[in-house]
């Protein structure tokens, strides 16, 4: 053709573009199959129940037909399930729960209150009971009744108390109020218990109902003198003073008015008096009470094992808050007897004054 050689005629007389030479693709690279990880299974995770737990699930369905001996075996298996320390204990518990009639399970868990309490006192038992709380109100009724019937014993054990406090968070309002009433009724015994005092402090911090929280603070404040002499109760009084609740702080001060001098001679009482000195509102009350003491009593306080800390703190706080009048009132009553206070920090402070 006249226009060059890039078109050629076909037998039909039409023209087409000249075809490019065909380039064959390289042969596929061989990949060693030994290094390819197996495909990830998409099947759901399954838990194979132990023989004991499978029997537990079966027995739960037909519990009313079991013999006395079979029921005892069942209850022991239920206890084992709730408290197991085995590696897959939590998974076994979850699988049994998913296959069980929960109201019947809750009924049987709480049918023996002492065994239920023993279960709640273990770390795993406490945790697994808590997982069953708050699912339905009907289910909660079984646990609520068990906790309130053994309330003080629940709330004076570290692990078991976790069950009680969780109930106060997830139960219905009606059940919560009943539990709050139990807290108010047992507040002072709890405050004086070696474990209960810490639980009571936690309840004070977490109690979301302002009406019941106010009543609880009032009970602590009204009994502040008694609690201040107690090895555990004093920590509850100190705790409420740290809340910076003006009404509660004032009520504690009213309960301790005229008693701070005597409290200062005791280990636990001196802790409370020093904490009262930390408050903005009531420190002056404490120092004025000390200043009203006769000199012999004041020197005796400053020489005592615990009272000397109170005297030192009283001077320091009055100086920091620029209450120079009370600072010198207290210092001047002690300065003539500084020779009796040598070897103590109060003596060094008084000797440094001009």
GROMACS .gro file of C-alpha atoms in nm:
model
  354
    1UNK     CA    1   0.000   0.000   0.000
    2UNK     CA    2   0.104   0.362  -0.061
    3UNK     CA    3   0.115   0.456   0.304
    4UNK     CA    4   0.385   0.213   0.411
    5UNK     CA    5   0.411  -0.137   0.540
    6UNK     CA    6   0.231  -0.113   0.874
    7UNK     CA    7  -0.098  -0.238   0.727
    8UNK     CA    8  -0.143  -0.558   0.529
    9UNK     CA    9  -0.431  -0.691   0.323
   10UNK     CA   10  -0.633  -0.990   0.432
   11UNK     CA   11  -0.802  -1.233   0.203
   12UNK     CA   12  -1.123  -1.034   0.247
   13UNK     CA   13  -0.951  -0.714   0.136
   14UNK     CA   14  -0.975  -0.542   0.479
   15UNK     CA   15  -0.679  -0.407   0.679
   16UNK     CA   16  -0.581  -0.471   1.041
   17UNK     CA   17  -0.301  -0.354   1.271
   18UNK     CA   18   0.011  -0.561   1.256
   19UNK     CA   19   0.013  -0.790   1.560
   20UNK     CA   20   0.289  -0.745   1.823
   21UNK     CA   21   0.507  -1.043   1.885
   22UNK     CA   22   0.365  -1.265   2.165
   23UNK     CA   23   0.578  -1.273   2.482
   24UNK     CA   24   0.521  -1.581   2.691
   25UNK     CA   25   0.492  -1.527   3.069
   26UNK     CA   26   0.769  -1.671   3.287
   27UNK     CA   27   0.697  -2.008   3.437
   28UNK     CA   28   0.541  -1.986   3.785
   29UNK     CA   29   0.793  -1.980   4.069
   30UNK     CA   30   0.774  -2.287   4.281
   31UNK     CA   31   0.691  -2.203   4.642
   32UNK     CA   32   0.782  -2.458   4.905
   33UNK     CA   33   0.456  -2.567   5.062
   34UNK     CA   34   0.623  -2.667   5.385
   35UNK     CA   35   0.652  -2.300   5.488
   36UNK     CA   36   0.288  -2.206   5.425
   37UNK     CA   37   0.095  -2.186   5.754
   38UNK     CA   38  -0.229  -2.384   5.765
   39UNK     CA   39  -0.548  -2.193   5.696
   40UNK     CA   40  -0.703  -2.038   6.009
   41UNK     CA   41  -1.008  -2.225   6.123
   42UNK     CA   42  -1.330  -2.027   6.130
   43UNK     CA   43  -1.510  -2.278   6.348
   44UNK     CA   44  -1.626  -2.136   6.683
   45UNK     CA   45  -1.418  -2.217   6.990
   46UNK     CA   46  -1.564  -2.505   7.182
   47UNK     CA   47  -1.501  -2.612   7.539
   48UNK     CA   48  -1.498  -2.979   7.612
   49UNK     CA   49  -1.651  -3.022   7.954
   50UNK     CA   50  -1.480  -3.249   8.199
   51UNK     CA   51  -1.664  -3.566   8.290
   52UNK     CA   52  -1.754  -3.414   8.628
   53UNK     CA   53  -1.894  -3.095   8.475
   54UNK     CA   54  -2.085  -3.280   8.202
   55UNK     CA   55  -2.244  -3.488   8.476
   56UNK     CA   56  -2.316  -3.162   8.662
   57UNK     CA   57  -2.506  -3.021   8.362
   58UNK     CA   58  -2.706  -3.343   8.323
   59UNK     CA   59  -2.786  -3.364   8.694
   60UNK     CA   60  -2.898  -3.000   8.701
   61UNK     CA   61  -3.170  -3.081   8.446
   62UNK     CA   62  -3.305  -3.369   8.651
   63UNK     CA   63  -3.214  -3.254   9.002
   64UNK     CA   64  -3.555  -3.334   9.154
   65UNK     CA   65  -3.517  -3.699   9.060
   66UNK     CA   66  -3.172  -3.744   9.219
   67UNK     CA   67  -3.118  -3.954   9.528
   68UNK     CA   68  -2.980  -3.799   9.846
   69UNK     CA   69  -2.632  -3.931   9.768
   70UNK     CA   70  -2.650  -3.806   9.410
   71UNK     CA   71  -2.752  -3.461   9.534
   72UNK     CA   72  -2.454  -3.449   9.768
   73UNK     CA   73  -2.225  -3.541   9.481
   74UNK     CA   74  -2.392  -3.275   9.267
   75UNK     CA   75  -2.346  -3.003   9.530
   76UNK     CA   76  -1.978  -3.090   9.571
   77UNK     CA   77  -1.932  -3.074   9.193
   78UNK     CA   78  -2.106  -2.735   9.187
   79UNK     CA   79  -1.872  -2.610   9.461
   80UNK     CA   80  -1.572  -2.742   9.265
   81UNK     CA   81  -1.691  -2.566   8.948
   82UNK     CA   82  -1.724  -2.231   9.126
   83UNK     CA   83  -1.392  -2.245   9.308
   84UNK     CA   84  -1.169  -2.440   9.069
   85UNK     CA   85  -0.811  -2.318   9.025
   86UNK     CA   86  -0.760  -2.529   8.714
   87UNK     CA   87  -0.618  -2.353   8.408
   88UNK     CA   88  -0.947  -2.386   8.218
   89UNK     CA   89  -1.165  -2.335   8.525
   90UNK     CA   90  -1.313  -2.008   8.397
   91UNK     CA   91  -1.389  -2.161   8.057
   92UNK     CA   92  -1.552  -2.463   8.218
   93UNK     CA   93  -1.765  -2.234   8.435
   94UNK     CA   94  -1.874  -2.027   8.134
   95UNK     CA   95  -1.966  -2.336   7.935
   96UNK     CA   96  -2.170  -2.485   8.219
   97UNK     CA   97  -2.353  -2.153   8.263
   98UNK     CA   98  -2.433  -2.138   7.891
   99UNK     CA   99  -2.590  -2.484   7.905
  100UNK     CA  100  -2.777  -2.448   8.233
  101UNK     CA  101  -3.109  -2.329   8.369
  102UNK     CA  102  -2.969  -2.026   8.558
  103UNK     CA  103  -3.257  -1.974   8.806
  104UNK     CA  104  -3.230  -2.337   8.915
  105UNK     CA  105  -2.851  -2.306   8.932
  106UNK     CA  106  -2.882  -1.993   9.150
  107UNK     CA  107  -3.137  -2.162   9.372
  108UNK     CA  108  -2.904  -2.455   9.433
  109UNK     CA  109  -2.597  -2.235   9.477
  110UNK     CA  110  -2.769  -2.047   9.760
  111UNK     CA  111  -2.964  -2.337   9.911
  112UNK     CA  112  -2.693  -2.394  10.175
  113UNK     CA  113  -2.598  -2.050  10.308
  114UNK     CA  114  -2.285  -2.164  10.488
  115UNK     CA  115  -2.155  -2.344  10.180
  116UNK     CA  116  -2.240  -2.043   9.964
  117UNK     CA  117  -2.047  -1.817  10.201
  118UNK     CA  118  -1.753  -2.057  10.197
  119UNK     CA  119  -1.762  -2.044   9.817
  120UNK     CA  120  -1.773  -1.661   9.815
  121UNK     CA  121  -1.470  -1.647  10.045
  122UNK     CA  122  -1.248  -1.795   9.775
  123UNK     CA  123  -1.101  -1.575   9.502
  124UNK     CA  124  -1.249  -1.770   9.212
  125UNK     CA  125  -1.579  -1.832   9.388
  126UNK     CA  126  -1.622  -1.462   9.457
  127UNK     CA  127  -1.537  -1.370   9.097
  128UNK     CA  128  -1.774  -1.627   8.943
  129UNK     CA  129  -2.064  -1.538   9.171
  130UNK     CA  130  -2.017  -1.173   9.073
  131UNK     CA  131  -2.046  -1.274   8.707
  132UNK     CA  132  -2.393  -1.411   8.781
  133UNK     CA  133  -2.517  -1.092   8.946
  134UNK     CA  134  -2.724  -0.839   8.754
  135UNK     CA  135  -2.835  -1.075   8.474
  136UNK     CA  136  -3.204  -1.069   8.570
  137UNK     CA  137  -3.389  -0.945   8.876
  138UNK     CA  138  -3.539  -1.289   8.938
  139UNK     CA  139  -3.192  -1.441   8.939
  140UNK     CA  140  -3.063  -1.164   9.170
  141UNK     CA  141  -3.334  -1.246   9.424
  142UNK     CA  142  -3.163  -1.571   9.518
  143UNK     CA  143  -2.826  -1.402   9.570
  144UNK     CA  144  -2.977  -1.099   9.745
  145UNK     CA  145  -3.154  -1.320   9.999
  146UNK     CA  146  -2.838  -1.520  10.068
  147UNK     CA  147  -2.619  -1.211  10.113
  148UNK     CA  148  -2.860  -1.026  10.342
  149UNK     CA  149  -2.912  -1.331  10.563
  150UNK     CA  150  -2.537  -1.353  10.624
  151UNK     CA  151  -2.465  -0.984  10.571
  152UNK     CA  152  -2.209  -0.917  10.845
  153UNK     CA  153  -2.016  -1.236  10.768
  154UNK     CA  154  -2.010  -1.150  10.398
  155UNK     CA  155  -1.892  -0.795  10.457
  156UNK     CA  156  -1.615  -0.887  10.699
  157UNK     CA  157  -1.436  -1.113  10.451
  158UNK     CA  158  -1.226  -0.960  10.173
  159UNK     CA  159  -1.337  -1.184   9.886
  160UNK     CA  160  -1.697  -1.234  10.000
  161UNK     CA  161  -1.743  -0.861  10.049
  162UNK     CA  162  -1.670  -0.816   9.675
  163UNK     CA  163  -1.993  -1.006   9.613
  164UNK     CA  164  -2.188  -0.778   9.848
  165UNK     CA  165  -2.051  -0.454   9.707
  166UNK     CA  166  -2.109  -0.574   9.349
  167UNK     CA  167  -2.470  -0.642   9.444
  168UNK     CA  168  -2.504  -0.282   9.562
  169UNK     CA  169  -2.399  -0.172   9.213
  170UNK     CA  170  -2.612  -0.401   8.995
  171UNK     CA  171  -2.921  -0.500   9.195
  172UNK     CA  172  -3.255  -0.327   9.148
  173UNK     CA  173  -3.316  -0.001   9.336
  174UNK     CA  174  -3.540  -0.175   9.586
  175UNK     CA  175  -3.277  -0.437   9.665
  176UNK     CA  176  -3.003  -0.172   9.683
  177UNK     CA  177  -3.198   0.027   9.943
  178UNK     CA  178  -3.243  -0.283  10.157
  179UNK     CA  179  -2.869  -0.348  10.141
  180UNK     CA  180  -2.798   0.016  10.233
  181UNK     CA  181  -3.017  -0.029  10.540
  182UNK     CA  182  -2.808  -0.332  10.635
  183UNK     CA  183  -2.493  -0.120  10.599
  184UNK     CA  184  -2.636   0.146  10.833
  185UNK     CA  185  -2.741  -0.117  11.086
  186UNK     CA  186  -2.398  -0.280  11.088
  187UNK     CA  187  -2.184   0.032  11.033
  188UNK     CA  188  -2.021   0.048  11.379
  189UNK     CA  189  -1.947  -0.327  11.408
  190UNK     CA  190  -1.805  -0.317  11.056
  191UNK     CA  191  -1.589  -0.015  11.143
  192UNK     CA  192  -1.439  -0.202  11.439
  193UNK     CA  193  -1.374  -0.526  11.251
  194UNK     CA  194  -1.020  -0.606  11.126
  195UNK     CA  195  -1.153  -0.661  10.772
  196UNK     CA  196  -1.485  -0.480  10.787
  197UNK     CA  197  -1.335  -0.133  10.841
  198UNK     CA  198  -1.172  -0.139  10.496
  199UNK     CA  199  -1.497  -0.257  10.337
  200UNK     CA  200  -1.688   0.022  10.509
  201UNK     CA  201  -1.440   0.281  10.378
  202UNK     CA  202  -1.493   0.149  10.026
  203UNK     CA  203  -1.871   0.164  10.068
  204UNK     CA  204  -1.847   0.526  10.188
  205UNK     CA  205  -1.651   0.612   9.872
  206UNK     CA  206  -1.871   0.424   9.625
  207UNK     CA  207  -2.220   0.468   9.769
  208UNK     CA  208  -2.402   0.653   9.494
  209UNK     CA  209  -2.721   0.733   9.684
  210UNK     CA  210  -2.662   1.072   9.853
  211UNK     CA  211  -2.938   1.016  10.110
  212UNK     CA  212  -2.792   0.691  10.243
  213UNK     CA  213  -2.435   0.817  10.213
  214UNK     CA  214  -2.526   1.117  10.427
  215UNK     CA  215  -2.687   0.892  10.687
  216UNK     CA  216  -2.378   0.671  10.693
  217UNK     CA  217  -2.147   0.969  10.745
  218UNK     CA  218  -2.375   1.089  11.026
  219UNK     CA  219  -2.348   0.752  11.201
  220UNK     CA  220  -1.968   0.761  11.181
  221UNK     CA  221  -1.959   1.121  11.307
  222UNK     CA  222  -2.197   1.053  11.595
  223UNK     CA  223  -1.982   0.762  11.708
  224UNK     CA  224  -1.649   0.932  11.638
  225UNK     CA  225  -1.534   0.928  12.001
  226UNK     CA  226  -1.593   0.555  12.042
  227UNK     CA  227  -1.437   0.478  11.705
  228UNK     CA  228  -1.133   0.699  11.773
  229UNK     CA  229  -1.026   0.473  12.059
  230UNK     CA  230  -1.065   0.161  11.845
  231UNK     CA  231  -0.773  -0.001  11.663
  232UNK     CA  232  -0.972  -0.016  11.337
  233UNK     CA  233  -1.252   0.233  11.386
  234UNK     CA  234  -1.007   0.524  11.406
  235UNK     CA  235  -0.916   0.468  11.042
  236UNK     CA  236  -1.280   0.511  10.942
  237UNK     CA  237  -1.295   0.844  11.130
  238UNK     CA  238  -0.972   0.956  10.963
  239UNK     CA  239  -1.117   0.852  10.629
  240UNK     CA  240  -1.431   1.064  10.659
  241UNK     CA  241  -1.220   1.362  10.769
  242UNK     CA  242  -1.022   1.330  10.444
  243UNK     CA  243  -1.340   1.366  10.238
  244UNK     CA  244  -1.347   1.742  10.296
  245UNK     CA  245  -1.720   1.718  10.362
  246UNK     CA  246  -1.782   2.029  10.575
  247UNK     CA  247  -2.094   1.895  10.742
  248UNK     CA  248  -1.934   1.562  10.832
  249UNK     CA  249  -1.612   1.727  10.955
  250UNK     CA  250  -1.812   1.962  11.178
  251UNK     CA  251  -2.015   1.672  11.319
  252UNK     CA  252  -1.699   1.476  11.399
  253UNK     CA  253  -1.554   1.783  11.573
  254UNK     CA  254  -1.873   1.823  11.777
  255UNK     CA  255  -1.845   1.460  11.891
  256UNK     CA  256  -1.480   1.510  11.991
  257UNK     CA  257  -1.514   1.856  12.146
  258UNK     CA  258  -1.354   1.857  12.490
  259UNK     CA  259  -1.208   1.508  12.433
  260UNK     CA  260  -0.909   1.586  12.213
  261UNK     CA  261  -0.672   1.622  12.509
  262UNK     CA  262  -0.753   1.274  12.638
  263UNK     CA  263  -0.747   1.119  12.292
  264UNK     CA  264  -0.400   1.261  12.232
  265UNK     CA  265  -0.249   1.030  12.495
  266UNK     CA  266  -0.360   0.720  12.303
  267UNK     CA  267  -0.209   0.579  11.986
  268UNK     CA  268  -0.525   0.563  11.777
  269UNK     CA  269  -0.685   0.871  11.928
  270UNK     CA  270  -0.378   1.080  11.853
  271UNK     CA  271  -0.409   0.981  11.486
  272UNK     CA  272  -0.761   1.123  11.475
  273UNK     CA  273  -0.665   1.445  11.658
  274UNK     CA  274  -0.379   1.503  11.414
  275UNK     CA  275  -0.616   1.446  11.122
  276UNK     CA  276  -0.856   1.699  11.276
  277UNK     CA  277  -0.567   1.946  11.292
  278UNK     CA  278  -0.534   1.902  10.914
  279UNK     CA  279  -0.885   2.036  10.856
  280UNK     CA  280  -0.924   2.403  10.778
  281UNK     CA  281  -1.231   2.447  10.992
  282UNK     CA  282  -1.171   2.254  11.314
  283UNK     CA  283  -0.796   2.284  11.386
  284UNK     CA  284  -0.855   2.599  11.591
  285UNK     CA  285  -1.098   2.408  11.815
  286UNK     CA  286  -0.830   2.150  11.894
  287UNK     CA  287  -0.559   2.406  11.976
  288UNK     CA  288  -0.792   2.611  12.193
  289UNK     CA  289  -0.872   2.300  12.392
  290UNK     CA  290  -0.501   2.236  12.446
  291UNK     CA  291  -0.437   2.597  12.549
  292UNK     CA  292  -0.714   2.575  12.811
  293UNK     CA  293  -0.529   2.290  12.984
  294UNK     CA  294  -0.325   2.369  13.294
  295UNK     CA  295   0.052   2.374  13.248
  296UNK     CA  296   0.119   2.047  13.429
  297UNK     CA  297  -0.132   1.862  13.206
  298UNK     CA  298   0.009   2.022  12.894
  299UNK     CA  299   0.368   1.929  12.983
  300UNK     CA  300   0.254   1.575  13.058
  301UNK     CA  301   0.094   1.563  12.714
  302UNK     CA  302   0.408   1.698  12.543
  303UNK     CA  303   0.621   1.435  12.721
  304UNK     CA  304   0.392   1.143  12.634
  305UNK     CA  305   0.466   0.894  12.357
  306UNK     CA  306   0.178   1.004  12.134
  307UNK     CA  307   0.081   1.343  12.272
  308UNK     CA  308   0.413   1.499  12.176
  309UNK     CA  309   0.326   1.448  11.809
  310UNK     CA  310  -0.004   1.629  11.863
  311UNK     CA  311   0.171   1.922  12.035
  312UNK     CA  312   0.427   1.953  11.756
  313UNK     CA  313   0.161   1.943  11.486
  314UNK     CA  314  -0.056   2.197  11.670
  315UNK     CA  315   0.232   2.447  11.673
  316UNK     CA  316   0.323   2.381  11.309
  317UNK     CA  317  -0.034   2.414  11.182
  318UNK     CA  318  -0.097   2.739  11.370
  319UNK     CA  319   0.225   2.884  11.232
  320UNK     CA  320   0.145   2.776  10.875
  321UNK     CA  321  -0.203   2.926  10.895
  322UNK     CA  322  -0.075   3.247  11.044
  323UNK     CA  323  -0.265   3.201  11.370
  324UNK     CA  324   0.022   3.360  11.560
  325UNK     CA  325  -0.201   3.429  11.862
  326UNK     CA  326  -0.271   3.060  11.922
  327UNK     CA  327   0.083   2.962  11.830
  328UNK     CA  328   0.227   3.178  12.107
  329UNK     CA  329  -0.050   3.091  12.353
  330UNK     CA  330   0.049   2.725  12.328
  331UNK     CA  331   0.424   2.783  12.303
  332UNK     CA  332   0.437   3.019  12.603
  333UNK     CA  333   0.262   2.767  12.826
  334UNK     CA  334   0.530   2.511  12.746
  335UNK     CA  335   0.846   2.724  12.721
  336UNK     CA  336   0.912   2.751  13.098
  337UNK     CA  337   0.937   2.372  13.108
  338UNK     CA  338   1.155   2.322  12.804
  339UNK     CA  339   1.417   2.151  13.021
  340UNK     CA  340   1.164   1.874  13.080
  341UNK     CA  341   1.114   1.829  12.708
  342UNK     CA  342   1.473   1.787  12.596
  343UNK     CA  343   1.526   1.492  12.365
  344UNK     CA  344   1.190   1.539  12.197
  345UNK     CA  345   1.113   1.738  11.888
  346UNK     CA  346   0.880   1.969  12.081
  347UNK     CA  347   1.174   2.061  12.306
  348UNK     CA  348   1.392   2.150  12.008
  349UNK     CA  349   1.116   2.368  11.861
  350UNK     CA  350   1.064   2.555  12.186
  351UNK     CA  351   1.440   2.604  12.237
  352UNK     CA  352   1.466   2.765  11.893
  353UNK     CA  353   1.208   3.035  11.975
  354UNK     CA  354   1.335   3.377  12.073
   0.00000   0.00000   0.00000
